[in-house]
Amino acid sequence: MFGRRGAQLCSELAQNDDERLHRFDNDLFEHVIEEANEHYHQLETRMVKMQQEGLDIETTQNRDYFGALIHHLSLIRNKRCLMSYVYNRSQSVQRLRWQLGAVLPADLQDKLNYSEIEFFKNYSELLGSYMTNIDLDLTVDSTPPKDPYIQVRVMDDLGEVLLDDQATTLLRNSIHLMKRTEAEPLISQGLLEEFIG
Amino acid sequence: MADENGGDGLFGSAEADYGWTQGSRAAEASSDVEILRRVWRNEKAAPEILPYEILLIQRIREQILLMEDTLSTFAGTSSDELTLSMYRMDIDRTTFLLRAYLRVRLQKIEQFAMHILRTEELWERLSQQEQDYVQRYIDILQKHMEQSVLSKLPFGYQSMLRQAMSSEEDDMIPEPALDTFVFCKSKGSIPSLQLDEKGDETVDLLSDDLYILRYRPIRRLLETDRIELV
């Protein structure tokens, strides 16, 4: 059936709606691309045949015309599936930038294809320069602040860190009270965790 | 939301007790924050991008700086930790609103980038920085799409904006659903508001009553600030 693989590609997205990014399904993706090109081939063959028979493509409605139309529509359908797949993934890639910062962890790099990695870098740069332009970090403060300070536990020896314009030494397992806005990026990088005692 | 209102109350009482800033400046500050909160709510609830509140944002940013200044001056002299932390909290809440406002705009800008770029009315609603952002965003998205999909498709089907060369117009540009329903509140009474183009259906909006209406008919009222979304 035409378009089945494309639909499969999209249902993969729907099944993986748990926010986590899955590995780019290269095999299925390339299959759909091949299918699209095959549709084009079929389409072209029918067009050429009609031209050779001296028929007007605009007005003739014979079996070749409808055959070509079906291939055209199937091609468009495949294109839409492919684009949805890539676009939806690109949105998850963007989310990574908001959640994890400008550096992509190695285990996630494997799940992206080369173009997505490039897209991540470009997007990261774009968002970074926008935030520099407006002089405000938008990635922190994603929930309304209840208390300006939070208690955090340090996950690893981080050495001397500049907090609130003061140098502080963060040792593994030590507990600190610090500004939420300063703690949030470190928490999302997994260097600290919120300590609820 | 109730939480944030509580914050204002705290700020107000700290103000009265300690008289840190001149009354007039404080009154100004709280009203701008109030407006920002409304503007943010409108932006969050509206399906399309709304005009960028350039002057309001400028004032808010100045106020945040001023409050930071005041706070650091007092941090040196005052030993009252509780009051200081309330001031801190007030600044943080305002900054949160500001960030949330800019974030929700960015989200819509990304989602409807192409539509905004080709619609002058929407384009004019962006700040200078946001306009730069849209253009660069489209560039990188297009590059990604071309590399991953479009360049691998047959000739005539490689456009990001059109399904095929034979399409009559750009038919792959997502647009906001203006017919979606929104919760809204009218600021004054608005008699016989037309709900459709023919004018068959009308509704009288009463002041401060809550309504669920389609976005399209109240679009202009939102522009003239006669209605607010919740």
PDB file of N, CA and C in Angstrom, chain A residues 29-30 33 36-37 40 43 72 75-76 79-80 82-83 86-87 90-91 94 98 114-116 118-119 122-123 125-127 129-130 133-149 179 181, chain B residues 3-4 61 68 85 88-89 92-93 95-96 98-100 102-103 106 110-111 127 129-130 132-133 136-137 140-141 143-145 147-150 152-160 162-164 166-167 171-172:
ATOM      1  N   PHE A  29      13.417   5.771   7.282  1.00  0.00           N
ATOM      2  CA  PHE A  29      13.446   7.076   6.641  1.00  0.00           C
ATOM      3  C   PHE A  29      13.904   6.961   5.187  1.00  0.00           C
ATOM      4  N   GLU A  30      15.010   6.220   4.994  1.00  0.00           N
ATOM      5  CA  GLU A  30      15.538   6.071   3.634  1.00  0.00           C
ATOM      6  C   GLU A  30      14.560   5.290   2.753  1.00  0.00           C
ATOM      7  N   ILE A  33      12.042   7.698   1.506  1.00  0.00           N
ATOM      8  CA  ILE A  33      12.641   8.530   0.458  1.00  0.00           C
ATOM      9  C   ILE A  33      12.671   7.754  -0.865  1.00  0.00           C
ATOM     10  N   ALA A  36       9.347   7.590  -2.382  1.00  0.00           N
ATOM     11  CA  ALA A  36       8.978   8.864  -3.006  1.00  0.00           C
ATOM     12  C   ALA A  36       9.596   8.960  -4.400  1.00  0.00           C
ATOM     13  N   ASN A  37      10.843   8.559  -4.502  1.00  0.00           N
ATOM     14  CA  ASN A  37      11.500   8.643  -5.808  1.00  0.00           C
ATOM     15  C   ASN A  37      10.909   7.652  -6.801  1.00  0.00           C
ATOM     16  N   TYR A  40       7.861   9.098  -8.202  1.00  0.00           N
ATOM     17  CA  TYR A  40       8.183  10.099  -9.218  1.00  0.00           C
ATOM     18  C   TYR A  40       8.496   9.431 -10.542  1.00  0.00           C
ATOM     19  N   LEU A  43       5.330   8.298 -12.076  1.00  0.00           N
ATOM     20  CA  LEU A  43       4.611   9.488 -12.522  1.00  0.00           C
ATOM     21  C   LEU A  43       5.150   9.963 -13.867  1.00  0.00           C
ATOM     22  N   HIS A  72       1.383  11.114  -7.813  1.00  0.00           N
ATOM     23  CA  HIS A  72       1.668  12.485  -7.368  1.00  0.00           C
ATOM     24  C   HIS A  72       1.191  12.679  -5.928  1.00  0.00           C
ATOM     25  N   LEU A  75       3.257  10.766  -3.476  1.00  0.00           N
ATOM     26  CA  LEU A  75       4.556  11.413  -3.266  1.00  0.00           C
ATOM     27  C   LEU A  75       4.417  12.552  -2.256  1.00  0.00           C
ATOM     28  N   ILE A  76       3.380  13.355  -2.442  1.00  0.00           N
ATOM     29  CA  ILE A  76       3.157  14.473  -1.521  1.00  0.00           C
ATOM     30  C   ILE A  76       2.928  13.966  -0.106  1.00  0.00           C
ATOM     31  N   LYS A  79       6.153  13.015   1.351  1.00  0.00           N
ATOM     32  CA  LYS A  79       6.917  14.215   1.678  1.00  0.00           C
ATOM     33  C   LYS A  79       6.442  14.800   3.004  1.00  0.00           C
ATOM     34  N   ARG A  80       5.128  14.849   3.164  1.00  0.00           N
ATOM     35  CA  ARG A  80       4.588  15.415   4.398  1.00  0.00           C
ATOM     36  C   ARG A  80       4.992  14.572   5.607  1.00  0.00           C
ATOM     37  N   LEU A  82       7.668  12.658   5.883  1.00  0.00           N
ATOM     38  CA  LEU A  82       9.097  12.855   6.129  1.00  0.00           C
ATOM     39  C   LEU A  82       9.338  14.185   6.844  1.00  0.00           C
ATOM     40  N   MET A  83       8.659  15.220   6.364  1.00  0.00           N
ATOM     41  CA  MET A  83       8.872  16.538   6.957  1.00  0.00           C
ATOM     42  C   MET A  83       8.346  16.592   8.384  1.00  0.00           C
ATOM     43  N   VAL A  86      10.933  14.907  10.622  1.00  0.00           N
ATOM     44  CA  VAL A  86      12.111  15.740  10.876  1.00  0.00           C
ATOM     45  C   VAL A  86      11.742  16.965  11.712  1.00  0.00           C
ATOM     46  N   TYR A  87      10.593  17.587  11.391  1.00  0.00           N
ATOM     47  CA  TYR A  87      10.217  18.800  12.113  1.00  0.00           C
ATOM     48  C   TYR A  87       9.933  18.506  13.586  1.00  0.00           C
ATOM     49  N   SER A  90      12.987  18.006  15.356  1.00  0.00           N
ATOM     50  CA  SER A  90      13.734  19.251  15.533  1.00  0.00           C
ATOM     51  C   SER A  90      13.189  20.028  16.738  1.00  0.00           C
ATOM     52  N   GLN A  91      11.875  19.883  16.996  1.00  0.00           N
ATOM     53  CA  GLN A  91      11.320  20.566  18.164  1.00  0.00           C
ATOM     54  C   GLN A  91      11.863  19.957  19.461  1.00  0.00           C
ATOM     55  N   GLN A  94      15.277  21.260  19.928  1.00  0.00           N
ATOM     56  CA  GLN A  94      15.244  22.606  20.498  1.00  0.00           C
ATOM     57  C   GLN A  94      15.024  22.559  22.005  1.00  0.00           C
ATOM     58  N   TRP A  98      16.979  24.139  25.647  1.00  0.00           N
ATOM     59  CA  TRP A  98      16.395  24.850  26.787  1.00  0.00           C
ATOM     60  C   TRP A  98      16.662  24.104  28.085  1.00  0.00           C
ATOM     61  N   TYR A 114      23.387  13.622  11.585  1.00  0.00           N
ATOM     62  CA  TYR A 114      24.364  14.714  11.484  1.00  0.00           C
ATOM     63  C   TYR A 114      23.681  16.065  11.316  1.00  0.00           C
ATOM     64  N   SER A 115      22.589  16.081  10.561  1.00  0.00           N
ATOM     65  CA  SER A 115      21.915  17.346  10.312  1.00  0.00           C
ATOM     66  C   SER A 115      21.265  17.878  11.587  1.00  0.00           C
ATOM     67  N   GLU A 116      20.789  16.973  12.418  1.00  0.00           N
ATOM     68  CA  GLU A 116      20.174  17.394  13.683  1.00  0.00           C
ATOM     69  C   GLU A 116      21.220  17.948  14.652  1.00  0.00           C
ATOM     70  N   GLU A 118      23.911  19.445  13.728  1.00  0.00           N
ATOM     71  CA  GLU A 118      24.211  20.771  13.210  1.00  0.00           C
ATOM     72  C   GLU A 118      23.097  21.749  13.575  1.00  0.00           C
ATOM     73  N   PHE A 119      21.854  21.282  13.442  1.00  0.00           N
ATOM     74  CA  PHE A 119      20.719  22.125  13.790  1.00  0.00           C
ATOM     75  C   PHE A 119      20.776  22.528  15.260  1.00  0.00           C
ATOM     76  N   ASN A 122      23.366  25.251  15.618  1.00  0.00           N
ATOM     77  CA  ASN A 122      22.881  26.521  15.083  1.00  0.00           C
ATOM     78  C   ASN A 122      21.822  27.140  15.978  1.00  0.00           C
ATOM     79  N   TYR A 123      20.903  26.289  16.443  1.00  0.00           N
ATOM     80  CA  TYR A 123      19.824  26.794  17.281  1.00  0.00           C
ATOM     81  C   TYR A 123      20.384  27.326  18.594  1.00  0.00           C
ATOM     82  N   GLU A 125      23.286  28.520  19.127  1.00  0.00           N
ATOM     83  CA  GLU A 125      23.957  29.787  18.869  1.00  0.00           C
ATOM     84  C   GLU A 125      22.937  30.908  18.725  1.00  0.00           C
ATOM     85  N   LEU A 126      21.867  30.608  17.984  1.00  0.00           N
ATOM     86  CA  LEU A 126      20.825  31.601  17.744  1.00  0.00           C
ATOM     87  C   LEU A 126      20.190  32.052  19.052  1.00  0.00           C
ATOM     88  N   LEU A 127      19.789  31.075  19.868  1.00  0.00           N
ATOM     89  CA  LEU A 127      19.146  31.399  21.137  1.00  0.00           C
ATOM     90  C   LEU A 127      20.125  32.149  22.031  1.00  0.00           C
ATOM     91  N   SER A 129      22.618  34.060  21.139  1.00  0.00           N
ATOM     92  CA  SER A 129      22.858  35.446  20.741  1.00  0.00           C
ATOM     93  C   SER A 129      21.622  36.300  20.982  1.00  0.00           C
ATOM     94  N   TYR A 130      20.432  35.699  20.876  1.00  0.00           N
ATOM     95  CA  TYR A 130      19.223  36.463  21.211  1.00  0.00           C
ATOM     96  C   TYR A 130      19.235  36.852  22.688  1.00  0.00           C
ATOM     97  N   ASN A 133      21.629  39.569  23.264  1.00  0.00           N
ATOM     98  CA  ASN A 133      21.090  40.846  22.768  1.00  0.00           C
ATOM     99  C   ASN A 133      20.127  41.486  23.753  1.00  0.00           C
ATOM    100  N   ILE A 134      19.272  40.665  24.340  1.00  0.00           N
ATOM    101  CA  ILE A 134      18.311  41.240  25.279  1.00  0.00           C
ATOM    102  C   ILE A 134      18.857  41.220  26.704  1.00  0.00           C
ATOM    103  N   ASP A 135      20.072  40.700  26.862  1.00  0.00           N
ATOM    104  CA  ASP A 135      20.750  40.709  28.147  1.00  0.00           C
ATOM    105  C   ASP A 135      19.921  40.045  29.248  1.00  0.00           C
ATOM    106  N   LEU A 136      19.373  38.880  28.951  1.00  0.00           N
ATOM    107  CA  LEU A 136      18.561  38.169  29.929  1.00  0.00           C
ATOM    108  C   LEU A 136      18.582  36.685  29.586  1.00  0.00           C
ATOM    109  N   ASP A 137      18.876  35.857  30.570  1.00  0.00           N
ATOM    110  CA  ASP A 137      18.877  34.409  30.340  1.00  0.00           C
ATOM    111  C   ASP A 137      17.449  33.892  30.483  1.00  0.00           C
ATOM    112  N   LEU A 138      16.875  33.390  29.388  1.00  0.00           N
ATOM    113  CA  LEU A 138      15.479  32.958  29.434  1.00  0.00           C
ATOM    114  C   LEU A 138      15.329  31.497  29.833  1.00  0.00           C
ATOM    115  N   THR A 139      16.444  30.766  29.903  1.00  0.00           N
ATOM    116  CA  THR A 139      16.309  29.335  30.157  1.00  0.00           C
ATOM    117  C   THR A 139      16.152  29.013  31.643  1.00  0.00           C
ATOM    118  N   VAL A 140      16.421  29.978  32.511  1.00  0.00           N
ATOM    119  CA  VAL A 140      16.204  29.730  33.938  1.00  0.00           C
ATOM    120  C   VAL A 140      14.788  30.176  34.307  1.00  0.00           C
ATOM    121  N   ASP A 141      14.371  29.863  35.546  1.00  0.00           N
ATOM    122  CA  ASP A 141      13.117  30.416  36.017  1.00  0.00           C
ATOM    123  C   ASP A 141      11.905  29.874  35.268  1.00  0.00           C
ATOM    124  N   SER A 142      11.871  28.562  34.992  1.00  0.00           N
ATOM    125  CA  SER A 142      10.771  28.074  34.168  1.00  0.00           C
ATOM    126  C   SER A 142       9.488  27.881  34.978  1.00  0.00           C
ATOM    127  N   THR A 143       9.591  27.869  36.294  1.00  0.00           N
ATOM    128  CA  THR A 143       8.379  27.854  37.103  1.00  0.00           C
ATOM    129  C   THR A 143       8.385  29.103  37.976  1.00  0.00           C
ATOM    130  N   PRO A 144       7.205  29.587  38.347  1.00  0.00           N
ATOM    131  CA  PRO A 144       7.166  30.794  39.175  1.00  0.00           C
ATOM    132  C   PRO A 144       7.933  30.569  40.470  1.00  0.00           C
ATOM    133  N   PRO A 145       8.802  31.480  40.849  1.00  0.00           N
ATOM    134  CA  PRO A 145       9.622  31.276  42.041  1.00  0.00           C
ATOM    135  C   PRO A 145       8.793  31.393  43.315  1.00  0.00           C
ATOM    136  N   LYS A 146       8.940  30.434  44.196  1.00  0.00           N
ATOM    137  CA  LYS A 146       8.259  30.495  45.489  1.00  0.00           C
ATOM    138  C   LYS A 146       9.180  31.140  46.501  1.00  0.00           C
ATOM    139  N   ASP A 147      10.431  30.813  46.403  1.00  0.00           N
ATOM    140  CA  ASP A 147      11.408  31.314  47.338  1.00  0.00           C
ATOM    141  C   ASP A 147      12.657  31.658  46.522  1.00  0.00           C
ATOM    142  N   PRO A 148      13.248  32.799  46.763  1.00  0.00           N
ATOM    143  CA  PRO A 148      14.416  33.152  45.955  1.00  0.00           C
ATOM    144  C   PRO A 148      15.616  32.237  46.209  1.00  0.00           C
ATOM    145  N   TYR A 149      15.620  31.565  47.353  1.00  0.00           N
ATOM    146  CA  TYR A 149      16.758  30.696  47.663  1.00  0.00           C
ATOM    147  C   TYR A 149      16.317  29.248  47.717  1.00  0.00           C
ATOM    148  N   LYS A 179      20.971  31.165  45.543  1.00  0.00           N
ATOM    149  CA  LYS A 179      19.940  31.785  44.722  1.00  0.00           C
ATOM    150  C   LYS A 179      19.417  30.796  43.699  1.00  0.00           C
ATOM    151  N   THR A 181      18.108  31.271  40.797  1.00  0.00           N
ATOM    152  CA  THR A 181      18.526  31.524  39.415  1.00  0.00           C
ATOM    153  C   THR A 181      19.951  31.033  39.153  1.00  0.00           C
TER     154      THR A 181
ATOM    155  N   ASP B   3      -0.495  33.213  44.335  1.00  0.00           N
ATOM    156  CA  ASP B   3       0.794  33.346  44.982  1.00  0.00           C
ATOM    157  C   ASP B   3       1.440  34.693  44.692  1.00  0.00           C
ATOM    158  N   GLU B   4       1.362  35.063  43.424  1.00  0.00           N
ATOM    159  CA  GLU B   4       2.022  36.301  43.026  1.00  0.00           C
ATOM    160  C   GLU B   4       1.327  37.518  43.632  1.00  0.00           C
ATOM    161  N   ARG B  61      12.294  46.794  32.880  1.00  0.00           N
ATOM    162  CA  ARG B  61      13.716  46.484  33.032  1.00  0.00           C
ATOM    163  C   ARG B  61      14.424  47.544  33.853  1.00  0.00           C
ATOM    164  N   GLU B  68      17.233  46.265  42.165  1.00  0.00           N
ATOM    165  CA  GLU B  68      18.494  45.567  42.472  1.00  0.00           C
ATOM    166  C   GLU B  68      19.452  46.524  43.177  1.00  0.00           C
ATOM    167  N   SER B  85      14.955  39.512  52.084  1.00  0.00           N
ATOM    168  CA  SER B  85      14.583  38.383  51.242  1.00  0.00           C
ATOM    169  C   SER B  85      13.216  38.623  50.592  1.00  0.00           C
ATOM    170  N   ARG B  88      14.030  40.677  47.630  1.00  0.00           N
ATOM    171  CA  ARG B  88      14.636  39.751  46.674  1.00  0.00           C
ATOM    172  C   ARG B  88      13.530  38.991  45.926  1.00  0.00           C
ATOM    173  N   MET B  89      12.556  38.520  46.685  1.00  0.00           N
ATOM    174  CA  MET B  89      11.482  37.725  46.109  1.00  0.00           C
ATOM    175  C   MET B  89      10.671  38.566  45.127  1.00  0.00           C
ATOM    176  N   ASP B  92      12.582  38.831  41.981  1.00  0.00           N
ATOM    177  CA  ASP B  92      12.565  37.552  41.261  1.00  0.00           C
ATOM    178  C   ASP B  92      11.232  37.322  40.558  1.00  0.00           C
ATOM    179  N   ARG B  93      10.161  37.727  41.203  1.00  0.00           N
ATOM    180  CA  ARG B  93       8.855  37.501  40.597  1.00  0.00           C
ATOM    181  C   ARG B  93       8.667  38.361  39.364  1.00  0.00           C
ATOM    182  N   THR B  95      11.067  39.491  37.493  1.00  0.00           N
ATOM    183  CA  THR B  95      11.946  38.941  36.465  1.00  0.00           C
ATOM    184  C   THR B  95      11.342  37.686  35.856  1.00  0.00           C
ATOM    185  N   PHE B  96      10.691  36.898  36.694  1.00  0.00           N
ATOM    186  CA  PHE B  96      10.035  35.701  36.163  1.00  0.00           C
ATOM    187  C   PHE B  96       8.979  36.072  35.131  1.00  0.00           C
ATOM    188  N   LEU B  98       8.803  38.732  33.315  1.00  0.00           N
ATOM    189  CA  LEU B  98       9.469  39.236  32.123  1.00  0.00           C
ATOM    190  C   LEU B  98       9.980  38.075  31.267  1.00  0.00           C
ATOM    191  N   ARG B  99      10.639  37.126  31.925  1.00  0.00           N
ATOM    192  CA  ARG B  99      11.168  35.976  31.189  1.00  0.00           C
ATOM    193  C   ARG B  99      10.041  35.168  30.562  1.00  0.00           C
ATOM    194  N   ALA B 100       8.995  34.933  31.346  1.00  0.00           N
ATOM    195  CA  ALA B 100       7.890  34.119  30.845  1.00  0.00           C
ATOM    196  C   ALA B 100       7.258  34.793  29.632  1.00  0.00           C
ATOM    197  N   LEU B 102       8.700  36.894  27.433  1.00  0.00           N
ATOM    198  CA  LEU B 102       9.575  36.783  26.264  1.00  0.00           C
ATOM    199  C   LEU B 102       9.643  35.346  25.759  1.00  0.00           C
ATOM    200  N   ARG B 103       9.564  34.395  26.682  1.00  0.00           N
ATOM    201  CA  ARG B 103       9.614  32.985  26.296  1.00  0.00           C
ATOM    202  C   ARG B 103       8.392  32.573  25.493  1.00  0.00           C
ATOM    203  N   LEU B 106       8.618  33.876  22.050  1.00  0.00           N
ATOM    204  CA  LEU B 106       9.593  33.147  21.244  1.00  0.00           C
ATOM    205  C   LEU B 106       9.003  31.833  20.730  1.00  0.00           C
ATOM    206  N   GLU B 110       8.654  30.926  16.805  1.00  0.00           N
ATOM    207  CA  GLU B 110       9.226  29.746  16.157  1.00  0.00           C
ATOM    208  C   GLU B 110       8.153  28.955  15.423  1.00  0.00           C
ATOM    209  N   GLN B 111       7.022  28.799  16.091  1.00  0.00           N
ATOM    210  CA  GLN B 111       5.974  27.971  15.524  1.00  0.00           C
ATOM    211  C   GLN B 111       5.428  28.545  14.216  1.00  0.00           C
ATOM    212  N   SER B 127       9.709  42.762  18.219  1.00  0.00           N
ATOM    213  CA  SER B 127      10.788  43.681  18.567  1.00  0.00           C
ATOM    214  C   SER B 127      11.915  43.484  17.554  1.00  0.00           C
ATOM    215  N   GLN B 129      14.953  42.653  18.017  1.00  0.00           N
ATOM    216  CA  GLN B 129      15.688  41.409  18.259  1.00  0.00           C
ATOM    217  C   GLN B 129      14.897  40.196  17.798  1.00  0.00           C
ATOM    218  N   GLU B 130      13.575  40.259  17.988  1.00  0.00           N
ATOM    219  CA  GLU B 130      12.749  39.134  17.573  1.00  0.00           C
ATOM    220  C   GLU B 130      12.721  39.006  16.045  1.00  0.00           C
ATOM    221  N   ASP B 132      15.167  39.798  14.011  1.00  0.00           N
ATOM    222  CA  ASP B 132      16.427  39.127  13.653  1.00  0.00           C
ATOM    223  C   ASP B 132      16.301  37.622  13.898  1.00  0.00           C
ATOM    224  N   TYR B 133      15.681  37.312  15.037  1.00  0.00           N
ATOM    225  CA  TYR B 133      15.550  35.916  15.447  1.00  0.00           C
ATOM    226  C   TYR B 133      14.776  35.107  14.413  1.00  0.00           C
ATOM    227  N   ARG B 136      16.808  34.380  11.209  1.00  0.00           N
ATOM    228  CA  ARG B 136      17.857  33.378  11.386  1.00  0.00           C
ATOM    229  C   ARG B 136      17.268  32.003  11.684  1.00  0.00           C
ATOM    230  N   TYR B 137      16.155  31.996  12.408  1.00  0.00           N
ATOM    231  CA  TYR B 137      15.520  30.722  12.725  1.00  0.00           C
ATOM    232  C   TYR B 137      15.074  30.012  11.456  1.00  0.00           C
ATOM    233  N   ILE B 140      18.051  28.461   9.623  1.00  0.00           N
ATOM    234  CA  ILE B 140      18.624  27.202  10.121  1.00  0.00           C
ATOM    235  C   ILE B 140      17.646  26.047   9.980  1.00  0.00           C
ATOM    236  N   LEU B 141      16.351  26.349  10.129  1.00  0.00           N
ATOM    237  CA  LEU B 141      15.361  25.284   9.969  1.00  0.00           C
ATOM    238  C   LEU B 141      15.331  24.819   8.510  1.00  0.00           C
ATOM    239  N   LYS B 143      17.712  25.005   6.347  1.00  0.00           N
ATOM    240  CA  LYS B 143      18.933  24.267   6.037  1.00  0.00           C
ATOM    241  C   LYS B 143      18.800  22.815   6.518  1.00  0.00           C
ATOM    242  N   HIS B 144      18.288  22.669   7.726  1.00  0.00           N
ATOM    243  CA  HIS B 144      18.107  21.346   8.312  1.00  0.00           C
ATOM    244  C   HIS B 144      17.129  20.513   7.470  1.00  0.00           C
ATOM    245  N   MET B 145      16.033  21.119   7.078  1.00  0.00           N
ATOM    246  CA  MET B 145      15.032  20.427   6.273  1.00  0.00           C
ATOM    247  C   MET B 145      15.607  20.012   4.928  1.00  0.00           C
ATOM    248  N   GLN B 147      18.764  19.517   4.123  1.00  0.00           N
ATOM    249  CA  GLN B 147      19.760  18.455   4.272  1.00  0.00           C
ATOM    250  C   GLN B 147      19.112  17.102   4.535  1.00  0.00           C
ATOM    251  N   SER B 148      18.069  17.119   5.385  1.00  0.00           N
ATOM    252  CA  SER B 148      17.513  15.838   5.813  1.00  0.00           C
ATOM    253  C   SER B 148      16.519  15.274   4.818  1.00  0.00           C
ATOM    254  N   VAL B 149      15.664  16.123   4.264  1.00  0.00           N
ATOM    255  CA  VAL B 149      14.579  15.620   3.441  1.00  0.00           C
ATOM    256  C   VAL B 149      14.600  16.163   2.020  1.00  0.00           C
ATOM    257  N   LEU B 150      14.493  17.469   1.928  1.00  0.00           N
ATOM    258  CA  LEU B 150      14.105  18.068   0.654  1.00  0.00           C
ATOM    259  C   LEU B 150      15.070  17.767  -0.484  1.00  0.00           C
ATOM    260  N   LYS B 152      16.637  15.231  -0.995  1.00  0.00           N
ATOM    261  CA  LYS B 152      16.571  13.830  -1.413  1.00  0.00           C
ATOM    262  C   LYS B 152      15.310  13.541  -2.217  1.00  0.00           C
ATOM    263  N   LEU B 153      14.429  14.518  -2.290  1.00  0.00           N
ATOM    264  CA  LEU B 153      13.173  14.314  -3.013  1.00  0.00           C
ATOM    265  C   LEU B 153      13.357  14.687  -4.483  1.00  0.00           C
ATOM    266  N   PRO B 154      12.460  14.175  -5.352  1.00  0.00           N
ATOM    267  CA  PRO B 154      12.592  14.477  -6.771  1.00  0.00           C
ATOM    268  C   PRO B 154      12.380  15.956  -7.094  1.00  0.00           C
ATOM    269  N   PHE B 155      12.853  16.351  -8.245  1.00  0.00           N
ATOM    270  CA  PHE B 155      12.709  17.730  -8.703  1.00  0.00           C
ATOM    271  C   PHE B 155      11.228  18.124  -8.742  1.00  0.00           C
ATOM    272  N   GLY B 156      10.932  19.329  -8.272  1.00  0.00           N
ATOM    273  CA  GLY B 156       9.540  19.766  -8.284  1.00  0.00           C
ATOM    274  C   GLY B 156       8.869  19.558  -6.936  1.00  0.00           C
ATOM    275  N   TYR B 157       9.518  18.795  -6.078  1.00  0.00           N
ATOM    276  CA  TYR B 157       8.923  18.524  -4.762  1.00  0.00           C
ATOM    277  C   TYR B 157       9.863  18.963  -3.639  1.00  0.00           C
ATOM    278  N   GLN B 158      10.787  19.856  -3.965  1.00  0.00           N
ATOM    279  CA  GLN B 158      11.842  20.179  -2.998  1.00  0.00           C
ATOM    280  C   GLN B 158      11.597  21.442  -2.179  1.00  0.00           C
ATOM    281  N   SER B 159      10.444  22.071  -2.360  1.00  0.00           N
ATOM    282  CA  SER B 159      10.210  23.312  -1.630  1.00  0.00           C
ATOM    283  C   SER B 159       9.760  23.029  -0.203  1.00  0.00           C
ATOM    284  N   MET B 160      10.199  23.880   0.726  1.00  0.00           N
ATOM    285  CA  MET B 160       9.751  23.713   2.106  1.00  0.00           C
ATOM    286  C   MET B 160       8.355  24.318   2.271  1.00  0.00           C
ATOM    287  N   ARG B 162       5.933  24.686  -0.303  1.00  0.00           N
ATOM    288  CA  ARG B 162       4.894  24.146  -1.164  1.00  0.00           C
ATOM    289  C   ARG B 162       4.981  22.651  -1.220  1.00  0.00           C
ATOM    290  N   GLN B 163       3.841  22.006  -1.313  1.00  0.00           N
ATOM    291  CA  GLN B 163       3.844  20.554  -1.407  1.00  0.00           C
ATOM    292  C   GLN B 163       4.506  20.115  -2.700  1.00  0.00           C
ATOM    293  N   ALA B 164       4.150  20.776  -3.794  1.00  0.00           N
ATOM    294  CA  ALA B 164       4.747  20.437  -5.088  1.00  0.00           C
ATOM    295  C   ALA B 164       4.784  21.693  -5.929  1.00  0.00           C
ATOM    296  N   SER B 166       3.476  22.147  -8.612  1.00  0.00           N
ATOM    297  CA  SER B 166       2.189  22.399  -9.239  1.00  0.00           C
ATOM    298  C   SER B 166       1.161  23.010  -8.278  1.00  0.00           C
ATOM    299  N   SER B 167       1.500  23.111  -6.989  1.00  0.00           N
ATOM    300  CA  SER B 167       0.565  23.756  -6.059  1.00  0.00           C
ATOM    301  C   SER B 167       0.401  25.211  -6.461  1.00  0.00           C
ATOM    302  N   ASP B 171       1.461  26.211   0.326  1.00  0.00           N
ATOM    303  CA  ASP B 171       0.423  25.545   1.113  1.00  0.00           C
ATOM    304  C   ASP B 171       0.984  24.716   2.256  1.00  0.00           C
ATOM    305  N   MET B 172       2.221  24.992   2.643  1.00  0.00           N
ATOM    306  CA  MET B 172       2.763  24.233   3.775  1.00  0.00           C
ATOM    307  C   MET B 172       3.242  25.164   4.888  1.00  0.00           C
TER     308      MET B 172
END
